[in-house]
PDB file of C-alpha atoms in Angstrom:
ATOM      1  CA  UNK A 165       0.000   0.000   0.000  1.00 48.00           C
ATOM      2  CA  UNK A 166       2.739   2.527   0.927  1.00 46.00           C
ATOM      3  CA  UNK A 167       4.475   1.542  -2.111  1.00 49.00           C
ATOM      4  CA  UNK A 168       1.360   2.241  -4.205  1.00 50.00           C
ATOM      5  CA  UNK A 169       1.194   5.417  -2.748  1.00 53.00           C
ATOM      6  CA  UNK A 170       4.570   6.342  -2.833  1.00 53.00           C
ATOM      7  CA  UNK A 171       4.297   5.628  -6.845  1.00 48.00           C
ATOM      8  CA  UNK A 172       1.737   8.148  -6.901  1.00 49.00           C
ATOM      9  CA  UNK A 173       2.762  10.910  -5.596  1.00 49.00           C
ATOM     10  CA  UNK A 174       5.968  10.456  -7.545  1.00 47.00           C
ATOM     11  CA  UNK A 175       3.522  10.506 -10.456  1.00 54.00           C
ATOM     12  CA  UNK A 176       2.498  13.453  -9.462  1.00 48.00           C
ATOM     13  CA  UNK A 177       5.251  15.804  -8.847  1.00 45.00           C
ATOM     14  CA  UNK A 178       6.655  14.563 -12.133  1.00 50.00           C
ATOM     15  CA  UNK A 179       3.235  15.748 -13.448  1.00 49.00           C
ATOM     16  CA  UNK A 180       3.788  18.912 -12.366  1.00 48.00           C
ATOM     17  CA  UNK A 181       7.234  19.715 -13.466  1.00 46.00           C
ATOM     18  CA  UNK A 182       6.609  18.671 -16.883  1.00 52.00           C
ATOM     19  CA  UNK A 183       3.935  21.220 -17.177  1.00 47.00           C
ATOM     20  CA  UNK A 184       6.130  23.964 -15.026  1.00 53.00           C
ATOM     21  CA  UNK A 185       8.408  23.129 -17.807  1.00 48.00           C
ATOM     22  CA  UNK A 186       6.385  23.879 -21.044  1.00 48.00           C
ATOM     23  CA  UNK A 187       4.798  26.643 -19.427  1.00 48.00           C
ATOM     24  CA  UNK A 188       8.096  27.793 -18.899  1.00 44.00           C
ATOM     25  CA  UNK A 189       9.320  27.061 -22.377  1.00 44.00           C
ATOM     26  CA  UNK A 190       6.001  28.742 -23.635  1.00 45.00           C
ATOM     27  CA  UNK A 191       6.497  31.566 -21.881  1.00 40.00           C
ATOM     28  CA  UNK A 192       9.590  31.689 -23.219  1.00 42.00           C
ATOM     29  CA  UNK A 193       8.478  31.741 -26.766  1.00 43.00           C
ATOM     30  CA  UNK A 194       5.966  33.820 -26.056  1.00 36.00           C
ATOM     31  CA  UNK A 195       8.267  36.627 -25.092  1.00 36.00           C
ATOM     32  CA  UNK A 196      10.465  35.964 -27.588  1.00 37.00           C
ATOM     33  CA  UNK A 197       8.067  36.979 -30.039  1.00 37.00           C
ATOM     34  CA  UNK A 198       6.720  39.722 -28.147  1.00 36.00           C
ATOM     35  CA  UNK A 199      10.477  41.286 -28.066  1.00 38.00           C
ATOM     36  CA  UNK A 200      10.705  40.463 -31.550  1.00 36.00           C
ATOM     37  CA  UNK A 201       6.980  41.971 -32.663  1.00 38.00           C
ATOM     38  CA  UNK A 202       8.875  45.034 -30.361  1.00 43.00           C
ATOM     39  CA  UNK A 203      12.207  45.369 -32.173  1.00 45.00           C
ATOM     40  CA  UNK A 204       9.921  45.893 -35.421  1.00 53.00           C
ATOM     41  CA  UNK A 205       8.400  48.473 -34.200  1.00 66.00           C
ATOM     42  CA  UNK A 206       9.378  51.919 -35.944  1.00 77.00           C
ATOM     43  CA  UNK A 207       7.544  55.171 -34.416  1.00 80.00           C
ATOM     44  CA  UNK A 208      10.330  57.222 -35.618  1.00 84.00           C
ATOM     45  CA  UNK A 209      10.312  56.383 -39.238  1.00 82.00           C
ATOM     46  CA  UNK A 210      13.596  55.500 -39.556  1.00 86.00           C
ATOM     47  CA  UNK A 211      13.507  52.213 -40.886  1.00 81.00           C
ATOM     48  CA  UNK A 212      14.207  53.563 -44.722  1.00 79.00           C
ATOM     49  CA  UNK A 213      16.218  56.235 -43.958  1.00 84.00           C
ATOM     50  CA  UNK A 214      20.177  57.043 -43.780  1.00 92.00           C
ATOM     51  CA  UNK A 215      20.088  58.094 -40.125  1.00 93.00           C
ATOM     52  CA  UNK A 216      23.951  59.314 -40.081  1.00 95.00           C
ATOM     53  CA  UNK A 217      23.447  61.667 -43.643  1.00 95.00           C
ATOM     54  CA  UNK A 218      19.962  62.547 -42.421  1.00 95.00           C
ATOM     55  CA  UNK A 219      21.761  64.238 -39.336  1.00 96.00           C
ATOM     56  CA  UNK A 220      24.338  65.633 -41.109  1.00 96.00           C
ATOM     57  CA  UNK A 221      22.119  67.158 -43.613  1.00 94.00           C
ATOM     58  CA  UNK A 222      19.905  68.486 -40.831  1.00 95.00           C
ATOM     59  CA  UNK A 223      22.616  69.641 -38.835  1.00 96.00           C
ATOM     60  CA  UNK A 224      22.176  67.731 -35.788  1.00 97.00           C
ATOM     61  CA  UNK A 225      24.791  67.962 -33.097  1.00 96.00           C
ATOM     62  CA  UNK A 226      27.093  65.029 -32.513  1.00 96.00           C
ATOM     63  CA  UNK A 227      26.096  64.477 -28.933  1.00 96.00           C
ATOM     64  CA  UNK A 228      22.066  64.534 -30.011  1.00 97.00           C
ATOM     65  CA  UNK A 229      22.176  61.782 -32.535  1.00 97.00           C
ATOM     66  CA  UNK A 230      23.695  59.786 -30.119  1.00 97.00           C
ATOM     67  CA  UNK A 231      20.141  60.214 -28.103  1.00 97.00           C
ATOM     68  CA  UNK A 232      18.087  60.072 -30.926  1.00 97.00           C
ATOM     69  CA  UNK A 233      19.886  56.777 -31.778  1.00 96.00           C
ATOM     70  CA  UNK A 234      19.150  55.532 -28.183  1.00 96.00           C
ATOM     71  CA  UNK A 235      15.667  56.492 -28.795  1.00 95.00           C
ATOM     72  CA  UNK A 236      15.184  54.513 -31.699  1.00 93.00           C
ATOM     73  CA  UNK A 237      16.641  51.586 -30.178  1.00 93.00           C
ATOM     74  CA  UNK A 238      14.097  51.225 -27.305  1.00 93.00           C
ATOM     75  CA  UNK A 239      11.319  52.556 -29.807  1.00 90.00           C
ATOM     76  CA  UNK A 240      11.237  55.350 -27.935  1.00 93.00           C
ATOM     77  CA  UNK A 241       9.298  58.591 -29.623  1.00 91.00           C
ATOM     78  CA  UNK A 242      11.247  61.682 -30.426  1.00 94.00           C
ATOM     79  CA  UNK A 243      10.156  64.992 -29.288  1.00 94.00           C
ATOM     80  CA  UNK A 244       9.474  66.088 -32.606  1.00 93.00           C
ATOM     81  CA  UNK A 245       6.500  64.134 -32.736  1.00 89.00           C
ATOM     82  CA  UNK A 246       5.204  65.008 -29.197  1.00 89.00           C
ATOM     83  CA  UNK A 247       1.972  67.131 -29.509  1.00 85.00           C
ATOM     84  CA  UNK A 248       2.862  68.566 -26.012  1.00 87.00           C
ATOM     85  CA  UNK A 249       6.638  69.603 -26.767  1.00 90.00           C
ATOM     86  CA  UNK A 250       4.694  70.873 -30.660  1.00 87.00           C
ATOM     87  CA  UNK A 251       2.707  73.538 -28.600  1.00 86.00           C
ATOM     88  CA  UNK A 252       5.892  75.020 -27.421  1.00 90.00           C
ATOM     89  CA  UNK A 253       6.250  76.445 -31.481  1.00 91.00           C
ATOM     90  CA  UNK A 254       5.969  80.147 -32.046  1.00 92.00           C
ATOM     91  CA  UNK A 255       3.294  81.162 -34.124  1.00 87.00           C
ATOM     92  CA  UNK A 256       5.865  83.316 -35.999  1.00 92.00           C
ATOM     93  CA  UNK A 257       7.102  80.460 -37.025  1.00 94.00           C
ATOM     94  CA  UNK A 258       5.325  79.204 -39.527  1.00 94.00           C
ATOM     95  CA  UNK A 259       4.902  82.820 -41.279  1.00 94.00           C
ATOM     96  CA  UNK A 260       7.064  83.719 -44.498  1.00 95.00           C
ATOM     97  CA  UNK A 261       7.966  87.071 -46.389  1.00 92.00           C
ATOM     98  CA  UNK A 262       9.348  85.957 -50.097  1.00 90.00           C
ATOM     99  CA  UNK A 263      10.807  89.321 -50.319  1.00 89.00           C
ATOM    100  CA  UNK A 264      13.642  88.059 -47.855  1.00 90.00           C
ATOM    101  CA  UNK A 265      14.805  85.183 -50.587  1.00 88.00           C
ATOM    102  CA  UNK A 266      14.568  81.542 -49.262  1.00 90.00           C
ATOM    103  CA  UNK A 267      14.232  80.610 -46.000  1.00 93.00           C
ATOM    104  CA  UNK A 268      14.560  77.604 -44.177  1.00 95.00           C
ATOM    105  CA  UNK A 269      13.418  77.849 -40.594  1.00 96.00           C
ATOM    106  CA  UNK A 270      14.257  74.987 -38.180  1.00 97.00           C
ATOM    107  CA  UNK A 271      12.790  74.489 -34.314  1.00 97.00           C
ATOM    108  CA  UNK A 272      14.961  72.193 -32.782  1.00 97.00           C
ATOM    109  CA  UNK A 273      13.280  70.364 -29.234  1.00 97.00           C
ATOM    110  CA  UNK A 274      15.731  69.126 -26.041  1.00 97.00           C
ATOM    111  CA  UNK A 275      16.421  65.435 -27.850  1.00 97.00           C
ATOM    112  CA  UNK A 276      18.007  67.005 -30.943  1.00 97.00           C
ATOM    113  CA  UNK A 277      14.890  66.296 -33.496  1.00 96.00           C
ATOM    114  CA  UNK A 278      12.998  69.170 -35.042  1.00 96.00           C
ATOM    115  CA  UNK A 279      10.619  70.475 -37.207  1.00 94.00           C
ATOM    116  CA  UNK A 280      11.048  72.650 -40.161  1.00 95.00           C
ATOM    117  CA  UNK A 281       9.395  74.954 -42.545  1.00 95.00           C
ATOM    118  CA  UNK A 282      10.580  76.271 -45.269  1.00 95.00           C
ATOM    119  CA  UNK A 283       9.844  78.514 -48.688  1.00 94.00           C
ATOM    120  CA  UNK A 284      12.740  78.747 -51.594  1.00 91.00           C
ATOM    121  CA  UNK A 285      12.848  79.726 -55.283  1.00 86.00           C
ATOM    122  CA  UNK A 286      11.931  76.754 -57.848  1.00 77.00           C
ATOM    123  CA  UNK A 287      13.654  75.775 -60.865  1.00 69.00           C
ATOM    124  CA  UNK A 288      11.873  77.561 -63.374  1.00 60.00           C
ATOM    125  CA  UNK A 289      14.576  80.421 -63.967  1.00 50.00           C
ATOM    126  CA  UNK A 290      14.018  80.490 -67.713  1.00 50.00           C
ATOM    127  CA  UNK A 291      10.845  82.136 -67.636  1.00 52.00           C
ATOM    128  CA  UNK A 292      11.376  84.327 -64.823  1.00 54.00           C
ATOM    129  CA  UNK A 293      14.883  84.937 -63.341  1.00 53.00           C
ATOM    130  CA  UNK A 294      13.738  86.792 -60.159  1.00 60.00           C
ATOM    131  CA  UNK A 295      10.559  83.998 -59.374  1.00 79.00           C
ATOM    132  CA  UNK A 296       8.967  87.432 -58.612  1.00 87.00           C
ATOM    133  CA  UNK A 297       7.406  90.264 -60.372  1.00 90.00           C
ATOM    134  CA  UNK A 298       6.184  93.754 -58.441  1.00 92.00           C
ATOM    135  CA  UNK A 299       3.572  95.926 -60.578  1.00 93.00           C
ATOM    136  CA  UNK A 300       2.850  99.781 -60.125  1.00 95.00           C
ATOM    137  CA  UNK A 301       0.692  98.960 -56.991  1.00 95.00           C
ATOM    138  CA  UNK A 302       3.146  97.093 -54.527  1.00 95.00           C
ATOM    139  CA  UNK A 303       1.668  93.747 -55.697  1.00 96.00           C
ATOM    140  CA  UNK A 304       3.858  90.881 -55.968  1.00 95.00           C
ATOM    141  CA  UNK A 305       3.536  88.300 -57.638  1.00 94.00           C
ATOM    142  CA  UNK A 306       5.694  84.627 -57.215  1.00 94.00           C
ATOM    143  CA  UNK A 307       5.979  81.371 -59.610  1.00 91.00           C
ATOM    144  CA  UNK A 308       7.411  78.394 -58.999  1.00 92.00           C
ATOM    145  CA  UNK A 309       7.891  78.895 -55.036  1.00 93.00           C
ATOM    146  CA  UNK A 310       8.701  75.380 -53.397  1.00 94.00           C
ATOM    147  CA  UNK A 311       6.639  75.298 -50.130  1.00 94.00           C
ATOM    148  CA  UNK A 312       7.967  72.103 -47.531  1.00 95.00           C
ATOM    149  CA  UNK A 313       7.702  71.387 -43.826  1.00 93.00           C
ATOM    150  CA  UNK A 314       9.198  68.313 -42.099  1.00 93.00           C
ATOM    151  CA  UNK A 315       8.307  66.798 -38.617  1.00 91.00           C
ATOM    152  CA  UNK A 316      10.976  64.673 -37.580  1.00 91.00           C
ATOM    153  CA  UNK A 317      11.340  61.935 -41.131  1.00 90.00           C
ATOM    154  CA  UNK A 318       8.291  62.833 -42.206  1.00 89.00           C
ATOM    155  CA  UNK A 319       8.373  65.432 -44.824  1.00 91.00           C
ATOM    156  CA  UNK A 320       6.133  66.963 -47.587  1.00 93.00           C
ATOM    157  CA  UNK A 321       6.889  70.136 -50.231  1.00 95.00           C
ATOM    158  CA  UNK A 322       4.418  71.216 -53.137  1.00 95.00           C
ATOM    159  CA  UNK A 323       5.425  74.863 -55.640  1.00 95.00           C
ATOM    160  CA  UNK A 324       3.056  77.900 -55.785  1.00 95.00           C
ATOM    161  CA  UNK A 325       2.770  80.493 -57.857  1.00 95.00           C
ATOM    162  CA  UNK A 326       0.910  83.423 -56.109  1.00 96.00           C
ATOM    163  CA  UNK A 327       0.407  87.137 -55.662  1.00 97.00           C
ATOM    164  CA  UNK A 328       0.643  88.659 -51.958  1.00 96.00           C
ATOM    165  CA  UNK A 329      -0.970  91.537 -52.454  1.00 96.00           C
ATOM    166  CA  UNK A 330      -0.148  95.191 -50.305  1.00 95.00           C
ATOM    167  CA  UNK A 331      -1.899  94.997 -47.710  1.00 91.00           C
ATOM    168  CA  UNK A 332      -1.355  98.564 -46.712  1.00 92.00           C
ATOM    169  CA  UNK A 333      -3.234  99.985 -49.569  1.00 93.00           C
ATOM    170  CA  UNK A 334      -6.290  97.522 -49.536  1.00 92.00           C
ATOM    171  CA  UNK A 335      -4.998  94.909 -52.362  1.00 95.00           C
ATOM    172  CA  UNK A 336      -6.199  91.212 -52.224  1.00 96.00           C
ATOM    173  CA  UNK A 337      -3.487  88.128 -51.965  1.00 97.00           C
ATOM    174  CA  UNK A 338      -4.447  85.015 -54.733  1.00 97.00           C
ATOM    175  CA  UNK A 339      -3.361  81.757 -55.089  1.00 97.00           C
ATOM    176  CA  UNK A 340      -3.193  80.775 -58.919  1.00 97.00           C
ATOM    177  CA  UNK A 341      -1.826  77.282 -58.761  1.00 95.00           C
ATOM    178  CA  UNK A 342      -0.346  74.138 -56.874  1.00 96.00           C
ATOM    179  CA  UNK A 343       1.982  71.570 -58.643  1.00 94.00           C
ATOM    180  CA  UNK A 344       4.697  68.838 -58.496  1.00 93.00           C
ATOM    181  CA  UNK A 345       3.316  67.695 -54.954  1.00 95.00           C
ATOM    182  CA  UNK A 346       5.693  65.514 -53.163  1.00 93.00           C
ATOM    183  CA  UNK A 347       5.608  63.565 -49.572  1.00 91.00           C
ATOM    184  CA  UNK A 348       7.540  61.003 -48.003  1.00 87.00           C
ATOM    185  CA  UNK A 349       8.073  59.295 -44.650  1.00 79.00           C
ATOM    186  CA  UNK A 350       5.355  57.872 -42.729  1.00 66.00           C
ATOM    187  CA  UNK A 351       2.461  55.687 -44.732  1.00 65.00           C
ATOM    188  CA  UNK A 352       3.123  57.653 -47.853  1.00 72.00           C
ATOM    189  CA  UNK A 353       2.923  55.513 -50.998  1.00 67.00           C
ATOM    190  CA  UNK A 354       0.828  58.149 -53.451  1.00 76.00           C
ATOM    191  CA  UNK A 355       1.282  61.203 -55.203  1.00 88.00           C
ATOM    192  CA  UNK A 356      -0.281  63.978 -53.264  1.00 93.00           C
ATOM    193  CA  UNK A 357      -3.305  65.813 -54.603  1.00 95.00           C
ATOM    194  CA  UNK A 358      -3.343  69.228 -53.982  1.00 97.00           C
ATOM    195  CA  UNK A 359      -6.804  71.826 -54.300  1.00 96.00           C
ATOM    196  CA  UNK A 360      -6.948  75.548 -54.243  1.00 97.00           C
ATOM    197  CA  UNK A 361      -9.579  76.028 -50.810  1.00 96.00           C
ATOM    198  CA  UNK A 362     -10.057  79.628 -51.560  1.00 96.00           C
ATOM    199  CA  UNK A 363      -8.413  81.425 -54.309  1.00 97.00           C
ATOM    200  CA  UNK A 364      -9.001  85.237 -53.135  1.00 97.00           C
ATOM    201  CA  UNK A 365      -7.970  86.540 -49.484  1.00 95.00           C
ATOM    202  CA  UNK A 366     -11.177  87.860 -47.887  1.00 93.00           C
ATOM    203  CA  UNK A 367      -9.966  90.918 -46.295  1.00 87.00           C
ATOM    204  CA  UNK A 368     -13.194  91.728 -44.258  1.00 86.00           C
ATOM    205  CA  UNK A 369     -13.325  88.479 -42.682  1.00 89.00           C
ATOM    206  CA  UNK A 370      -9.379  87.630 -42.309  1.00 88.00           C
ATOM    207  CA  UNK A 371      -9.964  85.017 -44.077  1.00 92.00           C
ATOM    208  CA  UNK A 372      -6.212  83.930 -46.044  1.00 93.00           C
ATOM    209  CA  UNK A 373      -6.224  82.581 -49.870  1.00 96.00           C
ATOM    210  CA  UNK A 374      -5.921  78.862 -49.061  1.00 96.00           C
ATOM    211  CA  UNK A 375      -4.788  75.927 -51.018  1.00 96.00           C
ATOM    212  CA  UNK A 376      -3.036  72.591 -49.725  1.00 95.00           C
ATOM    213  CA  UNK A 377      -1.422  69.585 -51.011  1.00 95.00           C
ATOM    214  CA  UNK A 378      -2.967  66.211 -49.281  1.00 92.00           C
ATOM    215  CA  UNK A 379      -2.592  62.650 -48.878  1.00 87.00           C
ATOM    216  CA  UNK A 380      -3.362  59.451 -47.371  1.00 84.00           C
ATOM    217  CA  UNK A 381      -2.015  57.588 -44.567  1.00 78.00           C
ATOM    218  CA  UNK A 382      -1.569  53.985 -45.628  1.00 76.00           C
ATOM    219  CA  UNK A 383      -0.264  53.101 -42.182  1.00 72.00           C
ATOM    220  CA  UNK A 384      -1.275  53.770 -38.356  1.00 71.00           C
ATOM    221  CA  UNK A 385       1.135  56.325 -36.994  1.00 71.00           C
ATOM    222  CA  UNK A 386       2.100  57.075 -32.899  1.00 69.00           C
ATOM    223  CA  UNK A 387       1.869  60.657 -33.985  1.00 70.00           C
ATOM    224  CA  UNK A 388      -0.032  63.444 -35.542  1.00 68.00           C
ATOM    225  CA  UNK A 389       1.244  64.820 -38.784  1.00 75.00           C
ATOM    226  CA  UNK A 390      -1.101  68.043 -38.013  1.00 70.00           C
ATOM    227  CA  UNK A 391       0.194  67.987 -34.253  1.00 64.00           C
ATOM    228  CA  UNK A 392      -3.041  67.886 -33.060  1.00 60.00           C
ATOM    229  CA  UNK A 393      -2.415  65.047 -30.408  1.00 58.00           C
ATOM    230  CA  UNK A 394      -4.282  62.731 -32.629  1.00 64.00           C
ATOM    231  CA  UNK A 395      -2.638  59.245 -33.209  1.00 70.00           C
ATOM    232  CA  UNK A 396      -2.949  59.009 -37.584  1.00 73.00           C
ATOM    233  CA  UNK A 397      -4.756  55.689 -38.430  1.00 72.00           C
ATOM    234  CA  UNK A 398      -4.938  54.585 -42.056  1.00 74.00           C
ATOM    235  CA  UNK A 399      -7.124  56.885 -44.254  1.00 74.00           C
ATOM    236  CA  UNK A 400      -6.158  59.879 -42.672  1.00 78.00           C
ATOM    237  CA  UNK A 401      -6.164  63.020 -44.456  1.00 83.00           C
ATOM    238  CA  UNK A 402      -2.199  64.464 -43.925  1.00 85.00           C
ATOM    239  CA  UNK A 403      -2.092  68.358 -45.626  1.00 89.00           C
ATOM    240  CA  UNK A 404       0.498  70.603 -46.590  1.00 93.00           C
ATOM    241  CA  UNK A 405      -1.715  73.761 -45.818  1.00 94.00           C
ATOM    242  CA  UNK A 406      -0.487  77.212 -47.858  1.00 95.00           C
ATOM    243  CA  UNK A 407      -2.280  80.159 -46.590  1.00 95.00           C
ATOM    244  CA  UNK A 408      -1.550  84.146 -48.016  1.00 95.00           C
ATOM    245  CA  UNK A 409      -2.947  86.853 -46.025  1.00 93.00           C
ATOM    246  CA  UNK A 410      -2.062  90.600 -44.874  1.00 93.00           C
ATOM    247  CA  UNK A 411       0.864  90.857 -47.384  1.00 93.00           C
ATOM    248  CA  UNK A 412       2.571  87.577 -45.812  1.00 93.00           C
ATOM    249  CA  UNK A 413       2.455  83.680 -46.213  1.00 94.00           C
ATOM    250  CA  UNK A 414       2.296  81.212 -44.305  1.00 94.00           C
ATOM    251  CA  UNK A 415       2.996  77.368 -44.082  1.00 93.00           C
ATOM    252  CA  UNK A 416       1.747  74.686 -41.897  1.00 86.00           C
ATOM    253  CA  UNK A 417      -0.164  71.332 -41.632  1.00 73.00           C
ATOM    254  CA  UNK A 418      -2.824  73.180 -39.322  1.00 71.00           C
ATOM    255  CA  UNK A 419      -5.174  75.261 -41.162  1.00 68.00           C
ATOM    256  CA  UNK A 420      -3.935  78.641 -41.407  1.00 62.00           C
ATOM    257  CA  UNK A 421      -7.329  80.765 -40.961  1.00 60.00           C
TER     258      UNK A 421
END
């Protein structure tokens, strides 16, 4: 009898260790894949990108890519992409004067990434040297003005050609056209489309001449291209929003007036 019941209790811690043991080797599995699934993770956009001639091209000190590399290795978001570090941005920012030639503003955050805006002269020199042309009025009009902003690797540009009217003496801004769109980074796989919103400044409301260049995200995103603290899933509208208004333009992804 004790022999019987020595057998079975024998049986059963045996029982039980082979089952600690393929739990254990389960769980084992289990997190292997789960630290796998989180190695492919990529909420900096980075994956198809040059990260050391991204820096350099973007100026980023030594000692910063060094974090931003850290932060891409524990899939760690950058700053850039922080709605609550975006708020920090001077409205000034984001507001242009052609007359001053090309300009390429940059607002770099604590971790080294940034944002940028940015308005420069196109290629279309053979038709008009200068890009601009000023009639008797203090009217000026632009062609072939490359309008881009990038947030972090994500980055979109689309030209203009447009008259900023003076302001001063009661003249109207326009927006004549949009063309060669262009957007990379993030769920981008399409040709932008791009749509003149309203072609005339309304000076008694303050309303600007509006147009925009606008895609689709094909992917969900851990940030908000329009900063708005809004996660992008797929079929999300991402703009390039061009807005002319009091003599001066302006670029953003948030709807400028």
């Amino acid at each position: 009898m004790m022999k019987k019941s020595s057998v079975l209790l024998l049986s059963i811690v045996l029982l039980f260790v082979s089952l600690g043991t393929a739990n254990a080797s389960n769980y084992e599995r289990v997190s292997s894949s789960a630290s796998m699934a989180n190695q492919l993770v990529d909420v900096n956009g980075v994956k198809d990108i040059n990260l050391d001639r991204y820096f350099q091209e973007n100026q980023v000190p030594k000692e910063k890519q060094i974090l931003l590399k850290e932060k891409v290795k524990n899939n760690e978001l950058w700053d850039a992409y922080k709605p609550e570090m975006q708020q920090w941005i001077p409205s000034d920012f984001f507001v242009f004067d052609p007359k001053l030639g090309d300009q390429i503003k940059y607002y770099r955050f604590p971790d080294g990434s940034f944002i940028s805006v940015g308005t420069e002269a196109g290629t279309n020199s053979k038709i008009h040297p200068l890009g601009s042309s000023t009639d008797e009025y203090g009217n000026i009009t632009y062609w072939d003005i490359k309008i881009s902003k990038t947030v972090g690797t994500a980055s979109a540009y689309v030209y203009a050609d447009f008259l900023l009217g003076n302001y001063e003496k009661g003249y109207k801004s326009k927006i004549f056209r949009l063309y060669g769109p262009n957007a990379s980074g993030f769920g981008v796989t399409d040709t932008p489309k791009t749509e003149i919103v309203r072609e005339v400044e309304d000076i008694e409301k303050s309303r600007s001449a509006l147009a925009r260049s606008y895609w689709f995200s094909k992917a969900n995103l851990k940030f908000s291209w329009e900063g708005n603290g809004i996660d992008t899933t797929i079929g999300t509208t991402c703009p390039l929003w061009l807005g002319a208004i009091r003599g001066k333009l302006y670029v953003d992804t948030k709807l400028p007036y």
